[in-house]
Structure formats: C-alpha cells, structure tokens
PDB file of C-alpha atoms in Angstrom:
ATOM      1  CA  GLN A 857     -25.128  12.148 -12.207  1.00  0.00           C
ATOM      2  CA  VAL A 858     -22.418   9.532 -12.090  1.00  0.00           C
ATOM      3  CA  GLN A 859     -21.047   7.963  -8.944  1.00  0.00           C
ATOM      4  CA  LEU A 860     -17.530   6.553  -9.013  1.00  0.00           C
ATOM      5  CA  VAL A 861     -15.864   4.438  -6.359  1.00  0.00           C
ATOM      6  CA  GLU A 862     -12.218   3.423  -6.580  1.00  0.00           C
ATOM      7  CA  SER A 863     -10.639   0.469  -4.849  1.00  0.00           C
ATOM      8  CA  GLY A 864      -7.461  -1.558  -4.919  1.00  0.00           C
ATOM      9  CA  GLY A 865      -4.945   0.881  -3.519  1.00  0.00           C
ATOM     10  CA  GLY A 866      -2.451  -0.035  -0.859  1.00  0.00           C
ATOM     11  CA  LEU A 867       1.177  -0.414   0.069  1.00  0.00           C
ATOM     12  CA  VAL A 868       3.438  -2.225  -2.360  1.00  0.00           C
ATOM     13  CA  GLN A 869       7.172  -2.617  -2.743  1.00  0.00           C
ATOM     14  CA  ALA A 870       8.987  -1.134  -5.683  1.00  0.00           C
ATOM     15  CA  GLY A 871       8.806  -3.479  -8.633  1.00  0.00           C
ATOM     16  CA  GLY A 872       5.445  -4.809  -7.564  1.00  0.00           C
ATOM     17  CA  SER A 873       2.025  -4.535  -9.151  1.00  0.00           C
ATOM     18  CA  LEU A 874      -1.398  -3.247  -8.274  1.00  0.00           C
ATOM     19  CA  ARG A 875      -4.746  -3.354  -9.980  1.00  0.00           C
ATOM     20  CA  LEU A 876      -7.017  -0.436  -9.280  1.00  0.00           C
ATOM     21  CA  SER A 877     -10.699  -0.657  -9.969  1.00  0.00           C
ATOM     22  CA  CYS A 878     -13.410   1.922 -10.388  1.00  0.00           C
ATOM     23  CA  ALA A 879     -17.092   1.067 -10.153  1.00  0.00           C
ATOM     24  CA  ALA A 880     -19.519   3.424 -11.826  1.00  0.00           C
ATOM     25  CA  SER A 881     -23.232   3.953 -11.437  1.00  0.00           C
ATOM     26  CA  GLY A 882     -25.877   6.446 -12.416  1.00  0.00           C
ATOM     27  CA  ARG A 883     -25.595   6.716 -16.192  1.00  0.00           C
ATOM     28  CA  THR A 884     -25.084   4.374 -19.119  1.00  0.00           C
ATOM     29  CA  PHE A 885     -21.471   3.405 -18.545  1.00  0.00           C
ATOM     30  CA  SER A 886     -20.736   2.574 -22.169  1.00  0.00           C
ATOM     31  CA  SER A 887     -21.640   6.104 -23.236  1.00  0.00           C
ATOM     32  CA  TYR A 888     -18.697   7.933 -21.681  1.00  0.00           C
ATOM     33  CA  HIS A 889     -14.918   7.893 -21.652  1.00  0.00           C
ATOM     34  CA  MET A 890     -13.055   7.155 -18.449  1.00  0.00           C
ATOM     35  CA  GLY A 891      -9.792   8.535 -17.182  1.00  0.00           C
ATOM     36  CA  TRP A 892      -7.317   7.860 -14.411  1.00  0.00           C
ATOM     37  CA  PHE A 893      -5.450  10.655 -12.686  1.00  0.00           C
ATOM     38  CA  ARG A 894      -3.175  10.836  -9.695  1.00  0.00           C
ATOM     39  CA  GLN A 895      -2.010  13.395  -7.197  1.00  0.00           C
ATOM     40  CA  ALA A 896       1.191  12.985  -5.254  1.00  0.00           C
ATOM     41  CA  PRO A 897       1.792  14.864  -2.011  1.00  0.00           C
ATOM     42  CA  GLY A 898       2.606  18.472  -2.727  1.00  0.00           C
ATOM     43  CA  LYS A 899       2.016  18.112  -6.453  1.00  0.00           C
ATOM     44  CA  GLU A 900      -0.763  18.892  -8.859  1.00  0.00           C
ATOM     45  CA  ARG A 901      -3.089  16.227 -10.115  1.00  0.00           C
ATOM     46  CA  GLU A 902      -1.822  14.646 -13.319  1.00  0.00           C
ATOM     47  CA  PHE A 903      -3.135  12.467 -16.085  1.00  0.00           C
ATOM     48  CA  VAL A 904      -2.281   8.764 -15.915  1.00  0.00           C
ATOM     49  CA  GLY A 905      -4.363   7.236 -18.667  1.00  0.00           C
ATOM     50  CA  ALA A 906      -7.763   7.042 -20.287  1.00  0.00           C
ATOM     51  CA  ILE A 907      -9.981   4.690 -22.204  1.00  0.00           C
ATOM     52  CA  SER A 908     -12.664   5.388 -24.743  1.00  0.00           C
ATOM     53  CA  ASN A 909     -16.269   4.540 -24.033  1.00  0.00           C
ATOM     54  CA  SER A 910     -16.067   1.460 -26.253  1.00  0.00           C
ATOM     55  CA  GLY A 911     -12.803   0.318 -24.733  1.00  0.00           C
ATOM     56  CA  TRP A 912     -11.159   0.209 -28.137  1.00  0.00           C
ATOM     57  CA  ASN A 913      -8.755   3.079 -27.514  1.00  0.00           C
ATOM     58  CA  THR A 914      -6.432   3.682 -24.602  1.00  0.00           C
ATOM     59  CA  TYR A 915      -4.004   6.481 -23.852  1.00  0.00           C
ATOM     60  CA  TYR A 916      -1.222   6.743 -21.300  1.00  0.00           C
ATOM     61  CA  ALA A 917       1.046   9.329 -19.801  1.00  0.00           C
ATOM     62  CA  LYS A 918       4.683   8.887 -20.703  1.00  0.00           C
ATOM     63  CA  SER A 919       5.508   8.241 -17.066  1.00  0.00           C
ATOM     64  CA  VAL A 920       3.436   5.038 -16.967  1.00  0.00           C
ATOM     65  CA  LYS A 921       3.366   3.928 -20.589  1.00  0.00           C
ATOM     66  CA  GLY A 922       4.640   0.395 -20.966  1.00  0.00           C
ATOM     67  CA  ARG A 923       4.002  -0.352 -17.287  1.00  0.00           C
ATOM     68  CA  SER A 924       0.270   0.187 -17.148  1.00  0.00           C
ATOM     69  CA  ALA A 925      -2.871  -1.042 -18.829  1.00  0.00           C
ATOM     70  CA  ILE A 926      -6.393   0.316 -18.660  1.00  0.00           C
ATOM     71  CA  SER A 927      -9.364  -1.861 -19.393  1.00  0.00           C
ATOM     72  CA  ARG A 928     -13.091  -1.615 -18.911  1.00  0.00           C
ATOM     73  CA  ASP A 929     -16.010  -3.985 -18.645  1.00  0.00           C
ATOM     74  CA  ASN A 930     -19.109  -2.194 -19.848  1.00  0.00           C
ATOM     75  CA  ALA A 931     -21.310  -5.065 -18.721  1.00  0.00           C
ATOM     76  CA  LYS A 932     -20.084  -4.635 -15.146  1.00  0.00           C
ATOM     77  CA  ASN A 933     -19.701  -0.844 -15.190  1.00  0.00           C
ATOM     78  CA  THR A 934     -16.106  -1.052 -14.117  1.00  0.00           C
ATOM     79  CA  VAL A 935     -12.766   0.255 -15.310  1.00  0.00           C
ATOM     80  CA  HIS A 936      -9.389  -1.015 -14.192  1.00  0.00           C
ATOM     81  CA  LEU A 937      -5.878   0.318 -14.060  1.00  0.00           C
ATOM     82  CA  GLN A 938      -3.211  -2.373 -13.934  1.00  0.00           C
ATOM     83  CA  MET A 939       0.113  -0.980 -12.827  1.00  0.00           C
ATOM     84  CA  ASN A 940       3.319  -3.012 -13.002  1.00  0.00           C
ATOM     85  CA  SER A 941       6.947  -2.357 -12.151  1.00  0.00           C
ATOM     86  CA  LEU A 942       5.832   0.218  -9.643  1.00  0.00           C
ATOM     87  CA  LYS A 943       8.257   2.909  -8.565  1.00  0.00           C
ATOM     88  CA  PRO A 944       8.318   5.102  -5.455  1.00  0.00           C
ATOM     89  CA  GLU A 945       7.398   8.043  -7.680  1.00  0.00           C
ATOM     90  CA  ASP A 946       4.099   6.319  -8.455  1.00  0.00           C
ATOM     91  CA  THR A 947       3.049   7.018  -4.875  1.00  0.00           C
ATOM     92  CA  ALA A 948      -0.104   9.112  -5.043  1.00  0.00           C
ATOM     93  CA  VAL A 949      -3.833   9.148  -4.597  1.00  0.00           C
ATOM     94  CA  TYR A 950      -5.367   7.734  -7.749  1.00  0.00           C
ATOM     95  CA  TYR A 951      -8.692   8.969  -9.063  1.00  0.00           C
ATOM     96  CA  CYS A 952     -10.969   7.704 -11.761  1.00  0.00           C
ATOM     97  CA  ALA A 953     -13.069  10.214 -13.632  1.00  0.00           C
ATOM     98  CA  ALA A 954     -15.881  10.208 -16.162  1.00  0.00           C
ATOM     99  CA  ASP A 955     -16.028  12.398 -19.248  1.00  0.00           C
ATOM    100  CA  LEU A 956     -19.643  12.683 -20.295  1.00  0.00           C
ATOM    101  CA  GLY A 957     -18.772  15.288 -22.948  1.00  0.00           C
ATOM    102  CA  VAL A 958     -19.964  15.462 -26.509  1.00  0.00           C
ATOM    103  CA  PRO A 959     -20.907  12.059 -27.969  1.00  0.00           C
ATOM    104  CA  GLY A 960     -18.209  10.923 -30.332  1.00  0.00           C
ATOM    105  CA  ALA A 961     -15.635  13.371 -28.992  1.00  0.00           C
ATOM    106  CA  ALA A 962     -12.055  12.252 -28.620  1.00  0.00           C
ATOM    107  CA  VAL A 963     -10.664  11.009 -25.340  1.00  0.00           C
ATOM    108  CA  THR A 964      -9.000  13.827 -23.454  1.00  0.00           C
ATOM    109  CA  GLN A 965      -6.095  14.094 -21.047  1.00  0.00           C
ATOM    110  CA  ASP A 966      -7.363  17.382 -19.637  1.00  0.00           C
ATOM    111  CA  GLN A 967      -8.752  16.901 -16.151  1.00  0.00           C
ATOM    112  CA  TYR A 968     -11.084  19.849 -16.626  1.00  0.00           C
ATOM    113  CA  ASP A 969     -12.950  17.942 -19.326  1.00  0.00           C
ATOM    114  CA  TYR A 970     -13.973  15.281 -16.822  1.00  0.00           C
ATOM    115  CA  ASP A 971     -17.310  15.777 -15.166  1.00  0.00           C
ATOM    116  CA  PHE A 972     -17.404  13.326 -12.281  1.00  0.00           C
ATOM    117  CA  TRP A 973     -14.709  12.031  -9.954  1.00  0.00           C
ATOM    118  CA  GLY A 974     -14.271   9.297  -7.433  1.00  0.00           C
ATOM    119  CA  GLN A 975     -12.972   9.858  -3.929  1.00  0.00           C
ATOM    120  CA  GLY A 976      -9.576   8.386  -4.734  1.00  0.00           C
ATOM    121  CA  THR A 977      -7.565   5.399  -3.588  1.00  0.00           C
ATOM    122  CA  LYS A 978      -4.111   5.750  -2.111  1.00  0.00           C
ATOM    123  CA  VAL A 979      -1.131   3.937  -3.556  1.00  0.00           C
ATOM    124  CA  THR A 980       2.141   3.880  -1.671  1.00  0.00           C
ATOM    125  CA  VAL A 981       5.225   2.350  -3.236  1.00  0.00           C
ATOM    126  CA  SER A 982       8.079   1.682  -0.859  1.00  0.00           C
ATOM    127  CA  SER A 983      11.681   1.574  -1.992  1.00  0.00           C
TER     128      SER A 983
END
C-alpha cells in the first residue's frame, strides 16, 4: 500500500505560479514512478506529467510543457509539480499517483497504469 497526500493548491491569478507537493508513504519511494493528473469540472481526468523513479526522466503533456517542472526528492518521499504562467484552463483538481508496475518499466501517461492516488488538491486560476 502507498498513501499519497497532495498539498499546495489554491487560488492564483492568471500568469502566476504554484508549486504542488505530494508526500508518499508506505513503500520504498524510490522504487516507483510518479505521475500528476488533473480533472477539470465536467471533464475527464487527464495526464499532466510524470517522473521516473530515479528522477532522471520527466514527461509532460503538451498543454503544460514549457510551463511546468516535475521533481522528486527520494530522501524525503516527496514529488513536486511547479506550474508557471498559469492559465484559467489549468483550473482543476490535481492528483498525484504512484505506478508500482513492473520494475524497470517505462514511465506511462495512462492513468490506468497507476496503482495508488492521492485525494487531490484544487487549483483555481482566475482571469
């Protein structure tokens, strides 16, 4: 079992920045990939970005690429999503998720490959 707790959401003006955090517990954090997803009102949950278990590789959705950065601290069991130049369309509940999958497997953008999820943190970007 893995427990994930997100924090850092809030209300921000367009053009602003937020740093979301996700604290993990329950399994060896450095052994699994981590992803960030979001769900806007009335829309399906979508991939935002992901980071490999080592932290060496990161992946981003086109919608946030160039404005976002994912990092992780395996010593502190945390992963972060830095979001800059925020737009109203970034408004959503943001979730972190853990992919415990096959050791050595590639990082995935498919939400169904992720095994554990946090409760989400809400981000609202005002225009």
